[in-house]
Coordinates of C-alpha atoms in Angstrom, one line a residue:
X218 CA 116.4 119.0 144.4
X219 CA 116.8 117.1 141.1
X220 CA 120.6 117.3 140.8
X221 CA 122.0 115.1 138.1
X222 CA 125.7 114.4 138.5
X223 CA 128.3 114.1 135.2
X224 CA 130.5 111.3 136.9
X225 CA 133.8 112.3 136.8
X226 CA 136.0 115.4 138.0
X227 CA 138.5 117.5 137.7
X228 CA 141.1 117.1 140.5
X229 CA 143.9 119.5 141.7
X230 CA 146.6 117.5 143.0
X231 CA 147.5 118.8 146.6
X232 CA 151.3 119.0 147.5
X233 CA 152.4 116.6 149.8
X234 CA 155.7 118.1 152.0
X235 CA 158.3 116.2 153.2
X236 CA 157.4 117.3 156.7
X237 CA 154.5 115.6 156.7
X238 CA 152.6 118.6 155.9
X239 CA 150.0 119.5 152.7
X240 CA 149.9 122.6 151.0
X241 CA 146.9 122.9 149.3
X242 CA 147.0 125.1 146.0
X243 CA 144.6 127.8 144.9
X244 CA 142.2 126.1 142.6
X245 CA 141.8 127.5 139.3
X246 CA 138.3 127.6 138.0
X247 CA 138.8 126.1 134.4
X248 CA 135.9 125.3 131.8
X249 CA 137.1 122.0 131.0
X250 CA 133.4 120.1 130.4
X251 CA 131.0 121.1 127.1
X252 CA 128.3 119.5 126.4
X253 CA 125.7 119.3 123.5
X254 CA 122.7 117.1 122.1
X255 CA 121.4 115.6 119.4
X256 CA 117.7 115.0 119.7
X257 CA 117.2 113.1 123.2
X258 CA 121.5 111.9 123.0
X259 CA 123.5 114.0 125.2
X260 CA 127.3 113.9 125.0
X261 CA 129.9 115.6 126.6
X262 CA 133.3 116.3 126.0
X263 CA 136.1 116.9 128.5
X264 CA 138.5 119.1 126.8
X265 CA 141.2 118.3 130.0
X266 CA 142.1 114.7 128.6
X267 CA 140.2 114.7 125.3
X268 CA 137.1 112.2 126.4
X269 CA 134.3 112.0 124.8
X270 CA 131.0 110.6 126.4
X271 CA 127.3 109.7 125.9
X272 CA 125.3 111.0 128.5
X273 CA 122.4 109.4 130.5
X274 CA 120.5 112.1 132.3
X275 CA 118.3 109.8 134.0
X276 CA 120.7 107.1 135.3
X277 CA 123.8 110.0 135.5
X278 CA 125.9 107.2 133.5
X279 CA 128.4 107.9 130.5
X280 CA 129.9 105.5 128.0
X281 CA 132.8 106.5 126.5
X282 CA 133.2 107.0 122.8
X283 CA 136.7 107.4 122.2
X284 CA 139.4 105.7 124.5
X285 CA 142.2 105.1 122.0
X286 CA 142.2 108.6 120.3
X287 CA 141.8 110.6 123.2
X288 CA 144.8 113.8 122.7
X289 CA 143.0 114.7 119.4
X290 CA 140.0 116.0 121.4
X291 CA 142.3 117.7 124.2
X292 CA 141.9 121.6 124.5
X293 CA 139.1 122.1 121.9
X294 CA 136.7 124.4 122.8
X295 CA 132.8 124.5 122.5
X296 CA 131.1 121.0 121.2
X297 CA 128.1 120.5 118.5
X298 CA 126.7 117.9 116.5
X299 CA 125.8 118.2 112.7
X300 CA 125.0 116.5 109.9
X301 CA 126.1 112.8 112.0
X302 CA 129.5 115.1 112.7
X303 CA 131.2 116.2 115.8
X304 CA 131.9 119.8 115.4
X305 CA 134.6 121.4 117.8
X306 CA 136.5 124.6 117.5
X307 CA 140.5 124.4 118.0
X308 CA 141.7 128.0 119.2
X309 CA 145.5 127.0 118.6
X310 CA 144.7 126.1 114.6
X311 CA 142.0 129.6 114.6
X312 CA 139.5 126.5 113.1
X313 CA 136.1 124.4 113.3
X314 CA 137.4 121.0 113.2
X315 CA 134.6 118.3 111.8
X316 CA 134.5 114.8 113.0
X317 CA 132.5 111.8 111.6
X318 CA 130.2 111.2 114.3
X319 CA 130.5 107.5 114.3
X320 CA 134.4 106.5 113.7
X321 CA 135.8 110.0 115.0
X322 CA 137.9 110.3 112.0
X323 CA 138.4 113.8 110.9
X324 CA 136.5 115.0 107.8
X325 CA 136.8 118.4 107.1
X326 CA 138.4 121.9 108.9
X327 CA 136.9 126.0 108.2
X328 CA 139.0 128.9 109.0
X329 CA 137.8 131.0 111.5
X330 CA 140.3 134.1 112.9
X331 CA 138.1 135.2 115.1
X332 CA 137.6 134.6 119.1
X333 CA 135.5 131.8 119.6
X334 CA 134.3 131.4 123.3
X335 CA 131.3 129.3 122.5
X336 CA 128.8 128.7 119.3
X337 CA 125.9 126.3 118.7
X338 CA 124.8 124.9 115.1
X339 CA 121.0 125.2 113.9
X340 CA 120.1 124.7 110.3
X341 CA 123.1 125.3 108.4
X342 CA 124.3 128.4 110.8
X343 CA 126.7 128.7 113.4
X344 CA 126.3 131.2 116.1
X345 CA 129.4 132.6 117.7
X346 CA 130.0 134.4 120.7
X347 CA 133.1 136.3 120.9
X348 CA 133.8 136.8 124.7
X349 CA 136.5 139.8 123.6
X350 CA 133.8 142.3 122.3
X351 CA 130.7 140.7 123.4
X352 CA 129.0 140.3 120.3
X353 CA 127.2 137.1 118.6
X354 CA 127.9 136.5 114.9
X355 CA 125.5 134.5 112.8
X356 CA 126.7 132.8 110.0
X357 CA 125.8 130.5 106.7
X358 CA 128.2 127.2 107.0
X359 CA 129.2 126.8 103.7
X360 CA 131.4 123.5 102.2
X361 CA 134.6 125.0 103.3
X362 CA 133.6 128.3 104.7
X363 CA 131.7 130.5 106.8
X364 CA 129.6 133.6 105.4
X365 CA 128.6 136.1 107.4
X366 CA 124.6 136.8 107.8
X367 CA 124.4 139.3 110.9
X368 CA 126.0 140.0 114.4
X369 CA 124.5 142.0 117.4
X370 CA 126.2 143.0 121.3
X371 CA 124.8 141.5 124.1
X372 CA 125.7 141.6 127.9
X373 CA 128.3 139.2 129.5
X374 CA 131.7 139.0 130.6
X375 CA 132.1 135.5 131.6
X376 CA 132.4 132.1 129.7
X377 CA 129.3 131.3 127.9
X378 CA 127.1 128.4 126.8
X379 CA 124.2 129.1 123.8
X380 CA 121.2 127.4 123.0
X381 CA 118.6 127.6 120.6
X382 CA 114.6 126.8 121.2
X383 CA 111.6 127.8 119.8
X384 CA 113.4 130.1 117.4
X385 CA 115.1 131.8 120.3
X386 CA 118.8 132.1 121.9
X387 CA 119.7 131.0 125.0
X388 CA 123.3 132.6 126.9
X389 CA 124.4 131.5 129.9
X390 CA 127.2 133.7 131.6
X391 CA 129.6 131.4 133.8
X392 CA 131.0 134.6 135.9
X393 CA 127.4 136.8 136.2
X394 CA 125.5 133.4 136.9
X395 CA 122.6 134.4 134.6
X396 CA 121.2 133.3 131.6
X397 CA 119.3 135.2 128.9
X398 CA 116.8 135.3 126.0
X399 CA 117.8 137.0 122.8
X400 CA 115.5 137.1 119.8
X401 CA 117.8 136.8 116.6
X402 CA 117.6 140.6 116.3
X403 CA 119.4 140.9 119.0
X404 CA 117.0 142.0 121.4
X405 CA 117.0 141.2 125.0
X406 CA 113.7 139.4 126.1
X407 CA 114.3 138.7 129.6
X408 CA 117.3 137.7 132.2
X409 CA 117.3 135.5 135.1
X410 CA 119.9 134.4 137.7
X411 CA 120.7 130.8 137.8
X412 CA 120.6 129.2 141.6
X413 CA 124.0 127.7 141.4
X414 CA 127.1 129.6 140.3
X415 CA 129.7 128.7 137.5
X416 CA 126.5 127.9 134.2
X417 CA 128.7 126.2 132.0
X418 CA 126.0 124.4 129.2
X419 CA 122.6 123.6 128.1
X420 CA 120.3 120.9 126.8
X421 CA 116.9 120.5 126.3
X422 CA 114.7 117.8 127.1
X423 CA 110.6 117.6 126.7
X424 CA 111.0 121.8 125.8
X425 CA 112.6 122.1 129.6
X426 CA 116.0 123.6 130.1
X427 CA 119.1 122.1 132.0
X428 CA 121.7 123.4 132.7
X429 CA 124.9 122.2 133.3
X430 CA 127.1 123.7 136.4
X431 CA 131.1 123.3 137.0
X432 CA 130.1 122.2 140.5
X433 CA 131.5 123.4 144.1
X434 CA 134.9 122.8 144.5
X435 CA 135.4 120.0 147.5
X436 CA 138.4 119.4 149.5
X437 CA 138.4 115.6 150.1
X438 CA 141.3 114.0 152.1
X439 CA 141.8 110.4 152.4
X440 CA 144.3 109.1 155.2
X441 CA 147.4 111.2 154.3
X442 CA 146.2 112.2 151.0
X443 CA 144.3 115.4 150.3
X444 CA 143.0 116.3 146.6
X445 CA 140.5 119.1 145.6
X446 CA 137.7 117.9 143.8
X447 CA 134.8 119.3 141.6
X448 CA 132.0 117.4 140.4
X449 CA 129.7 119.1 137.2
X450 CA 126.2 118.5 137.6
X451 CA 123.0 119.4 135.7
X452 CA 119.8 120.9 136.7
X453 CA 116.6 121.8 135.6
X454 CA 116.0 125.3 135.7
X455 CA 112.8 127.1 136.4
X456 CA 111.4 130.6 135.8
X457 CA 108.8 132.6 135.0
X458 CA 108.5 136.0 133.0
X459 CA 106.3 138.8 134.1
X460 CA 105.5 141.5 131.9
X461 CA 104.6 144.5 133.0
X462 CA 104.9 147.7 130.6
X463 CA 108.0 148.3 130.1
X464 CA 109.2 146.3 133.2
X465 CA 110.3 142.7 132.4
X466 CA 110.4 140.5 135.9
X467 CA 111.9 137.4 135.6
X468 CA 111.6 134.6 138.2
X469 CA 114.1 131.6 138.6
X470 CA 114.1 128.8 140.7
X471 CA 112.5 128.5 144.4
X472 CA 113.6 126.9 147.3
X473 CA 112.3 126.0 151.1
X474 CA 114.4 126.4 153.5
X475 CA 114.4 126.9 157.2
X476 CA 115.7 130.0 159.0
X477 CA 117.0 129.9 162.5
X478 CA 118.2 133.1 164.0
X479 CA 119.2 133.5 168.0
X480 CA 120.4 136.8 170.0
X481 CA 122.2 135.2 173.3
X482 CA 122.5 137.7 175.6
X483 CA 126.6 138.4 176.0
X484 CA 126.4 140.4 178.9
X485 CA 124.1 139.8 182.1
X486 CA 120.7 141.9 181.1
X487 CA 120.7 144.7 184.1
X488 CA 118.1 146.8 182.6
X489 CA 114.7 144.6 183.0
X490 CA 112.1 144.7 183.0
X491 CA 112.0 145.8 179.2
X492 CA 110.3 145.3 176.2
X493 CA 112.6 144.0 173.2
X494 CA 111.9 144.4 169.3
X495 CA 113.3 142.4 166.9
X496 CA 113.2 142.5 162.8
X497 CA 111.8 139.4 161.4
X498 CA 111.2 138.2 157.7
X499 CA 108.5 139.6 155.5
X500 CA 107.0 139.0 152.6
X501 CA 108.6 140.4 149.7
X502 CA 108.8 139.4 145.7
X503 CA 112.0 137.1 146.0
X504 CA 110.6 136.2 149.2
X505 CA 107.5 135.1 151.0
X506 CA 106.9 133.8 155.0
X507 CA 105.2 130.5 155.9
X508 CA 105.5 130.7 159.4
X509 CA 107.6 132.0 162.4
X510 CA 108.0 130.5 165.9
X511 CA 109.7 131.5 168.5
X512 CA 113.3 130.4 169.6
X513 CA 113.9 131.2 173.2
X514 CA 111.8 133.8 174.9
X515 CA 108.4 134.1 173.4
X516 CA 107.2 137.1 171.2
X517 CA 104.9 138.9 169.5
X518 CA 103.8 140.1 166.2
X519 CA 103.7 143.3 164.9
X520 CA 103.4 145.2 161.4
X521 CA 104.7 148.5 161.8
X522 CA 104.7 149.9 157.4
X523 CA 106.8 148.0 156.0
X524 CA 108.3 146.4 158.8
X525 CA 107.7 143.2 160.6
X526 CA 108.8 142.7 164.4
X527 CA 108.7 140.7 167.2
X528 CA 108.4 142.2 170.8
X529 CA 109.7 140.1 173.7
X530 CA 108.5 141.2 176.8
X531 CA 111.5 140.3 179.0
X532 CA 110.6 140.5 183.3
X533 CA 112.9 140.6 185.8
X534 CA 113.6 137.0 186.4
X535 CA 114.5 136.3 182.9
X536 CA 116.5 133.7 182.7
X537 CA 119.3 135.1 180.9
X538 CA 120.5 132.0 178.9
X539 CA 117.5 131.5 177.2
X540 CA 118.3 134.6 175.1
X541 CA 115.5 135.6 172.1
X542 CA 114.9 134.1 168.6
X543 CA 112.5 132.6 166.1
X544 CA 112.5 129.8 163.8
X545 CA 111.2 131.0 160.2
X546 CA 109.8 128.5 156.9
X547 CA 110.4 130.8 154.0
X548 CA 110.2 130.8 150.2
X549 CA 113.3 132.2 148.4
X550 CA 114.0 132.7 144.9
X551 CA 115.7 134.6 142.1
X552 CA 114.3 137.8 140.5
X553 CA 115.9 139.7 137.9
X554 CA 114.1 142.8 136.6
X555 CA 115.1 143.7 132.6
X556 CA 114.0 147.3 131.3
X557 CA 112.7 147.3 127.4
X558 CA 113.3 150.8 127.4
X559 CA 116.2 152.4 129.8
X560 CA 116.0 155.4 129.0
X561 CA 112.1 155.9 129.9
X562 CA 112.5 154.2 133.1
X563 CA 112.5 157.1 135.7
X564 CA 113.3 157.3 139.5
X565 CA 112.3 158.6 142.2
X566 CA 114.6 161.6 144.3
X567 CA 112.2 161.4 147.4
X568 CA 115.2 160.8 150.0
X569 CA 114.9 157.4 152.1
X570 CA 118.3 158.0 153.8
X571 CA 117.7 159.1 157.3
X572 CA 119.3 161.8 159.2
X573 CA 122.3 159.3 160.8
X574 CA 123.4 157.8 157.4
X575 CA 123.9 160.9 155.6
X576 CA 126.0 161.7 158.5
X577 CA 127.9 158.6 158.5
X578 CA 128.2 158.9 155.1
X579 CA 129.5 162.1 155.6
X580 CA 128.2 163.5 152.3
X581 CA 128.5 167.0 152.5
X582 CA 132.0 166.7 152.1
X583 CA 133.3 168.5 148.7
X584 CA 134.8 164.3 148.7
X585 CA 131.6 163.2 146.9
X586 CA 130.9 166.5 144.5
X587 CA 133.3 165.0 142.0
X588 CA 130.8 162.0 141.9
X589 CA 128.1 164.2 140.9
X590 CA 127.0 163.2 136.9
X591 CA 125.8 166.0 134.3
X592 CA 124.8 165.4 130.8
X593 CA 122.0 163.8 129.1
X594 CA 122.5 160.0 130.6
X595 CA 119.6 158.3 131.9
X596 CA 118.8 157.8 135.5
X597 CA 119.3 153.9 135.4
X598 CA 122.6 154.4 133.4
X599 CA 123.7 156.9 135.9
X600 CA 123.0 154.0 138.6
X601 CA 125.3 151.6 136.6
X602 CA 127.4 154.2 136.2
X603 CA 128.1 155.3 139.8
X604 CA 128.2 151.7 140.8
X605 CA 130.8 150.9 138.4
X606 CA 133.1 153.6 139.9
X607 CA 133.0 152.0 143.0
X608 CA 133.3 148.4 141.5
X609 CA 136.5 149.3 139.9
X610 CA 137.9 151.4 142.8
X611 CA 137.7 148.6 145.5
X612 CA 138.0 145.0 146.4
X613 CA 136.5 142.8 148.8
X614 CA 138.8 142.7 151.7
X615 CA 137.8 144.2 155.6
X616 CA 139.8 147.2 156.3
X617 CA 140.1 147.0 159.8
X618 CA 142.0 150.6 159.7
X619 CA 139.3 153.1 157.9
X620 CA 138.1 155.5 159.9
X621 CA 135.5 156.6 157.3
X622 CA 134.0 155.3 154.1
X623 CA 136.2 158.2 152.3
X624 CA 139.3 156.5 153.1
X625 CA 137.4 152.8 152.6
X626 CA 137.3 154.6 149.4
X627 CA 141.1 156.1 149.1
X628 CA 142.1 153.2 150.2
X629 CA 140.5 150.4 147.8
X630 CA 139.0 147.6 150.0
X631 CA 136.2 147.2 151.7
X632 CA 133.3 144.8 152.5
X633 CA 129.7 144.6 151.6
X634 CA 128.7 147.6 154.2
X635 CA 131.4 149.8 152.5
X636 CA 129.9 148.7 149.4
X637 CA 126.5 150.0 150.0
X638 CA 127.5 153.0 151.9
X639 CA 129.8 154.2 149.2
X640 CA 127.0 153.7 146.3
X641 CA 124.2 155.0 148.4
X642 CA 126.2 158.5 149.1
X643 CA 126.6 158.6 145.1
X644 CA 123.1 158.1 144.9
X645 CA 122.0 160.6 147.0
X646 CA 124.4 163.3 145.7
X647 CA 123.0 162.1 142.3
X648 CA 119.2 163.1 143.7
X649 CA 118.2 159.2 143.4
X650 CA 116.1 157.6 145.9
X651 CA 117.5 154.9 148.0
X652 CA 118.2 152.6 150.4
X653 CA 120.3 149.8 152.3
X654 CA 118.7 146.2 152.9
X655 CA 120.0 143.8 155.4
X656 CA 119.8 140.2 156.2
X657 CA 122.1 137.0 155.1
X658 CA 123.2 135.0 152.2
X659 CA 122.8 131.0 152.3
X660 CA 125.8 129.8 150.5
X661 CA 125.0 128.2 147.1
X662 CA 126.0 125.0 147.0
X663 CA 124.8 122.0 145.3
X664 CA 125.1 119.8 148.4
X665 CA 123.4 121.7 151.0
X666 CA 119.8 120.0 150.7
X667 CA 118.6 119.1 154.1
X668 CA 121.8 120.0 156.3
X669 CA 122.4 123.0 158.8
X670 CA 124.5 125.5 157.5
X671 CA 126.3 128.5 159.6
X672 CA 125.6 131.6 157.6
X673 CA 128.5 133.6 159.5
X674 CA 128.5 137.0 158.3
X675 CA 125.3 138.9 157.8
X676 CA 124.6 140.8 154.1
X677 CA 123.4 144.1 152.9
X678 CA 122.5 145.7 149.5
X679 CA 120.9 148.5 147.7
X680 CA 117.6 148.8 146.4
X681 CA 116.4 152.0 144.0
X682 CA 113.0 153.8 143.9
X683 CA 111.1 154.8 140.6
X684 CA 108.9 157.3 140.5
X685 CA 106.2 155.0 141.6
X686 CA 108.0 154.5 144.4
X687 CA 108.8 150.0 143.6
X688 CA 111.7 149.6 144.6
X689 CA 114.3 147.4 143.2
X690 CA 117.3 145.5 144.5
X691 CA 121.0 145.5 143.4
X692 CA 123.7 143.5 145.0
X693 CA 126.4 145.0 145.2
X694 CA 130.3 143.6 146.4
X695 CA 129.5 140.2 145.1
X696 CA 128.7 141.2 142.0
X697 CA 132.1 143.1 141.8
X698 CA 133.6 141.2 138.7
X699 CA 135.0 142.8 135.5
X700 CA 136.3 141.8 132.4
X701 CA 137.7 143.7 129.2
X702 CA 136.3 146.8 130.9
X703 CA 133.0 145.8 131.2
X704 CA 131.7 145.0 134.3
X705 CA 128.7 142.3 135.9
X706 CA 125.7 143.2 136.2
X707 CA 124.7 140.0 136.9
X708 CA 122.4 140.9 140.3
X709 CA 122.2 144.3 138.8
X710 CA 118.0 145.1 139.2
X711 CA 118.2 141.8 140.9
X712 CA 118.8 139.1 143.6
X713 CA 119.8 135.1 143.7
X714 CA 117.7 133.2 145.9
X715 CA 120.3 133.1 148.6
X716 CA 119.1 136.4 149.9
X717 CA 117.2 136.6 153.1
X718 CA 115.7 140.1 153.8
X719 CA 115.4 141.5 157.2
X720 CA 115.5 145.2 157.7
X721 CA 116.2 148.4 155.7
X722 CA 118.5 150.8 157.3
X723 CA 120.8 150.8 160.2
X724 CA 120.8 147.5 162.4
X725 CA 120.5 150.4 165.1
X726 CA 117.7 150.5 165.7
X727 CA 115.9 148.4 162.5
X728 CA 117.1 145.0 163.4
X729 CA 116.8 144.7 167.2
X730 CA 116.0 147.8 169.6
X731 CA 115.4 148.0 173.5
X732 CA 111.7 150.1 172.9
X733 CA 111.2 151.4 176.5
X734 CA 115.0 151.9 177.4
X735 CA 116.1 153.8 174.5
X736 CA 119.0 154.9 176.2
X737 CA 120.1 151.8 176.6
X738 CA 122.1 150.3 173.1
X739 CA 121.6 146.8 172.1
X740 CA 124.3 145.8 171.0
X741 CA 125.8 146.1 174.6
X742 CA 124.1 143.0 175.2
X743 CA 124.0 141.1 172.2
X744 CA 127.4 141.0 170.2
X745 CA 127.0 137.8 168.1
X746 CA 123.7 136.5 166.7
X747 CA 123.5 132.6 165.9
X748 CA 122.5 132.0 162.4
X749 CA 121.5 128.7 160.3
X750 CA 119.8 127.8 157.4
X751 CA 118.3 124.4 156.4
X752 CA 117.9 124.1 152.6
X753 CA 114.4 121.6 153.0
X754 CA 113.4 121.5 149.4
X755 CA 113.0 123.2 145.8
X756 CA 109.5 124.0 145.3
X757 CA 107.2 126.3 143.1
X758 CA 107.8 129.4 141.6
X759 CA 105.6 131.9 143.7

C-alpha cells in the first residue's frame, strides 16, 4: 500500500489529573494541513502554527521555508501558487493575501466577501468553492480585483479540496469521502469514494492523482504521558469509469485482504446428526472471490440463485469445539454509480421483501401512510427523499428499549438494522423494489496493512432494483451526515471497499440455517460468530 506520510502531526494534549489519572478529550477533527504544487514542487502549509514546507513525496521529507515569520501564515485557509507567489485566503480580513514566493514578503491583498472554503488558481482564474451554498465560482484575477466569469451547484457538504487536470475539476469532499469530476459547465462526469476517510488535498504527479488524507487519529501513551496523535498522509488513488448509457460506474481503489469467519458452537449440539448451511462470499461488482477453505468442520459448495453456501455435514460424534467456518481471499473495492439523467432512470416495483419482513416491519400500519410521496418527483429522487427523512429523524445509537422499528423511529436512534428496516418499509409503501444486504465492514484505516483485525459488529444496507432488475447499493447509517440542510450522499448508489457482502435478507435463515431440522433455530447454538480480516495488499482494479 503506497502510503506516503507528511511528517509531522497534530496533537491533542490529554489531561493529566492529580490522581494520577488521564482524561482523554474528544478529538476535534480540524483541517489544519493544505497543500498545493507547482510543477513537480509540493508544499504544504500547516495553518495550526503557520509553517510552511517543501514537500518530498518520494523520501516523505519537508524543509521548511519559513521559521522566523511563522504567525503570519497561522489560520489562512486554502494554499496556491502563482505567478512565483504564495496565494492564501484569510477569512478574518474577507481577502486573498499574495506572497512573494521566494522571501515570503507580502505583495499584494484582493477583497473577497464571500465564503471561501477552498479555491485553486489556473491561468489567470480562481475557482472558489463556497461550502455555505455549494456552488463553485470562476473568476478573472485582475490587478487588484476579482471579476466574475460563471458559477454552477455541485454536491458536498464537507470540507473540500479542488484540482484542475486536463481541462477538468477535481472536488474532494472531506465528510462524504468522495471525490468528483466536473466539466467547467458544471456538469457532473463521474464520482467515486475515496478508500480512506477525511480527503483533505490533491496533487498531481506523471497525470496520476494523490490525495492527501487527515490521517486516523492514534492514541499514543508514553510512560505516564498520553497524547492523541494524527499523522496526514498521501496516496495514490485509482479508478476506473464505466459508461454505460445513462449509467456512469465508477471504480476506486482495490484491496486483498483475507476473511476469516467462525460459528463456535455456544451450546452443546443435541440435535445431530444434521446438515448445516452457511452463507459464504460471492462474486459481486465491488467484490469478487479467490478462494474459500474451510475453518473447522469441512463443507461443501453450493450455488443456490444468487446465493452461495456451504453445507457442513455434522455426525453424531462431532466434536463440538471444532465449531464451522471458512477462510476467504477476496477482492474489495469502491463503486459509485452516477446517473446523467435522474429523471429517466426508472425502478423496478417487483417486491423482494419476503412475507416475515413486511411483518416485522409492520407496514400496514396507517404509521407509514404518511411516508407515502405524490407528485411528479422521480423515482431516484423519491429514494433520496425517503432516505433523508429517516437520516434527519435518527442517530446512531442502539436502543436497547424499542419494541418496534415505529418507536426506533418515535424515538430517534437506532443502529444500522433500524436503518435499513426503516428505509426499506418507505420503499415498499413507495412501490420500489428492494432489499437488505448483510455482511461486515473492515475498518478504514491507513495502518491496517498485513495485521488481524476484529470486525466486531456485523453491517447491513439497502440495495434498489431498476426496471431491469440491477440492483444497486446504498449505505445507509454511516452515511448519516448533514450539513446546511443538505445531506451525504456520499455511498448514496454506492459502497467503500470496506464492505463484505454475505447474504440478502434475514440472517434467519440466509446466513446460517439447520436444513434438515428446520424446527430447530440456529441461533440457539451459535450466539457469537468470530470475525477477522487481514488487509494483504492493494491490487488491480477488477
Amino acid at each position: 500500500m503506497n502510503i506516503r506520510f507528511v511528517p509531522f502531526c497534530k496533537y491533542d494534549t490529554v489531561i493529566e489529573n492529580s490522581d494520577g489519572t488521564i482524561t482523554v478529550p474528544p478529538h476535534k477533527k480540524l483541517r489544519y494541513v493544505f497543500c498545493c504544487q507547482d510543477n513537480d514542487n509540493i508544499y504544504i502549509h500547516n495553518n495550526l502554527d503557520g509553517s510552511i514546507y517543501k514537500y518530498d513525496i518520494s523520501n516523505e521529507s519537508i524543509i521548511q521555508l519559513n521559521c522566523s515569520n511563522k504567525s503570519n501564515f497561522k489560520n489562512f485557509i486554502g494554499f496556491c501558487v502563482y505567478k512565483e507567489m504564495f496565494v492564501f485566503f484569510s477569512s478574518c480580513d474577507n481577502q486573498f493575501v499574495f506572497f512573494n514566493k521566494y522571501n515570503l514578503k507580502k505583495e499584494k491583498s484582493i477583497s473577497y466577501n464571500f465564503d471561501v472554503n477552498s479555491f485553486v488558481i489556473q491561468n489567470e482564474k480562481v475557482i472558489i468553492y463556497n461550502r455555505e451554498t455549494s456552488e463553485i465560482s470562476i473568476f478573472q484575477i485582475l490587478t487588484n480585483e476579482l471579476n466574475l466569469l460563471s458559477f454552477f451547484s455541485i454536491k458536498g457538504i464537507g470540507n473540500a479540496s479542488l484540482s484542475i487536470n486536463n481541462n477538468k475539476l477535481f472536488i474532494t469532499d472531506s465528510e462524504e469521502n468522495i471525490i468528483r469530476c466536473y466539466s467547467f459547465k458544471g456538469e457532473l462526469l463521474w464520482e467515486a469514494i475515496t478508500p480512506f476517510i477525511d480527503p483533505i488535498g490533491q496533487i498531481w504527479l506523471n497525470n496520476e492523482l494523490y490525495i492527501l488524507y487527515g490521517g486516523l487519529v492514534n492514541e499514543v501513551g508514553y510512560e505516564n504521558r498520553c497524547w492523541q496523535e494524527q499523522k496526514p498522509f498521501f496516496h495514490r488513488f485509482n479508478y476506473k469509469v464505466e459508461e454505460k448509457g445513462n449509467i456512469v460506474l465508477t471504480k476506486s481503489n482495490a484491496f486483498e485482504v483475507t476473511f476469516f469467519y467462525y460459528e463456535p458452537f455456544y451450546e452443546s449440539p443435541d440435535f445431530l446428526p444434521a446438515t448445516i448451511s452457511l452463507s459464504l462470499p460471492l462474486d459481486c461488482v465491488n467484490q469478487k472471490v479467490l478462494s474459500i477453505k474451510p475453518l473447522g468442520a469441512n463443507f461443501k459448495i453450493k450455488q443456490e440463485n444468487d446465493k452461495k453456501l456451504a453445507f457442513y455435514d455434522i455426525c453424531n460424534d462431532f466434536n463440538e469445539t471444532v465449531g464451522i467456518g471458512y477462510v476467504a481471499n477476496l477482492k474489495l473495492q469502491g463503486i459509485k454509480y452516477t446517473l446523467k439523467d435522474i429523471k429517466s432512470f426508472n425502478l423496478s416495483n417487483v417486491v423482494f421483501l419476503t412475507d416475515d419482513d413486511l411483518y416485522d416491519f409492520d407496514v400496514e400500519n396507517y404509521f407509514y401512510d404518511k411516508f407515502k410521496i405524490y407528485g411528479s418527483i422521480c423515482d431516484i429522487e423519491k429514494v433520496l427523499k425517503l432516505r433523508n427523512i429517516v437520516f434527519d429523524r435518527l442517530e446512531y445509537r442502539i436502543n436497547k428499549n424499542a419494541r418496534s422499528y415505529i418507536e426506533i423511529f418515535e424515538d430517534g436512534y437506532g443502529t444500522c438494522g433500524d436503518y435499513t428496516a426503516l428505509i426499506l418499509a418507505f420503499l415498499y409503501k413507495n412501490n420500489i423494489s428492494c432489499r437488505s444486504a448483510t455482511g461486515y465492514k473492515i475498518p478504514r484505516f491507513y495502518n491496517c496493512l498485513g495485521g488481524i483485525i476484529s470486525v466486531y459488529y456485523n453491517h447491513t444496507w439497502i440495495e434498489i432494483f431498476d426496471k431491469d432488475l440491477n440492483y444497486y447499493p446504498i449505505e445507509t447509517s454511516s452515511d448519516d451526515k448533514e450539513y446546511n440542510g443538505r445531506f451525504c450522499e456520499g455511498q448514496f448508489l454506492g459502497l467503500d471497499w470496506s464492505h463484505i457482502k454475505l447474504y440478502n435478507g434475514k440472517a434467519f435463515p440466509n446466513l446460517i440455517s439447520i436444513v434438515n431440522k428446520p424446527n430447530i433455530h440456529p441461533f440457539d447454538y451459535f450466539k457469537k460468530a468470530q470475525v477477522y480480516v487481514r488487509v494483504e495488499k492493494e491490487t488491480e482494479i477488477f
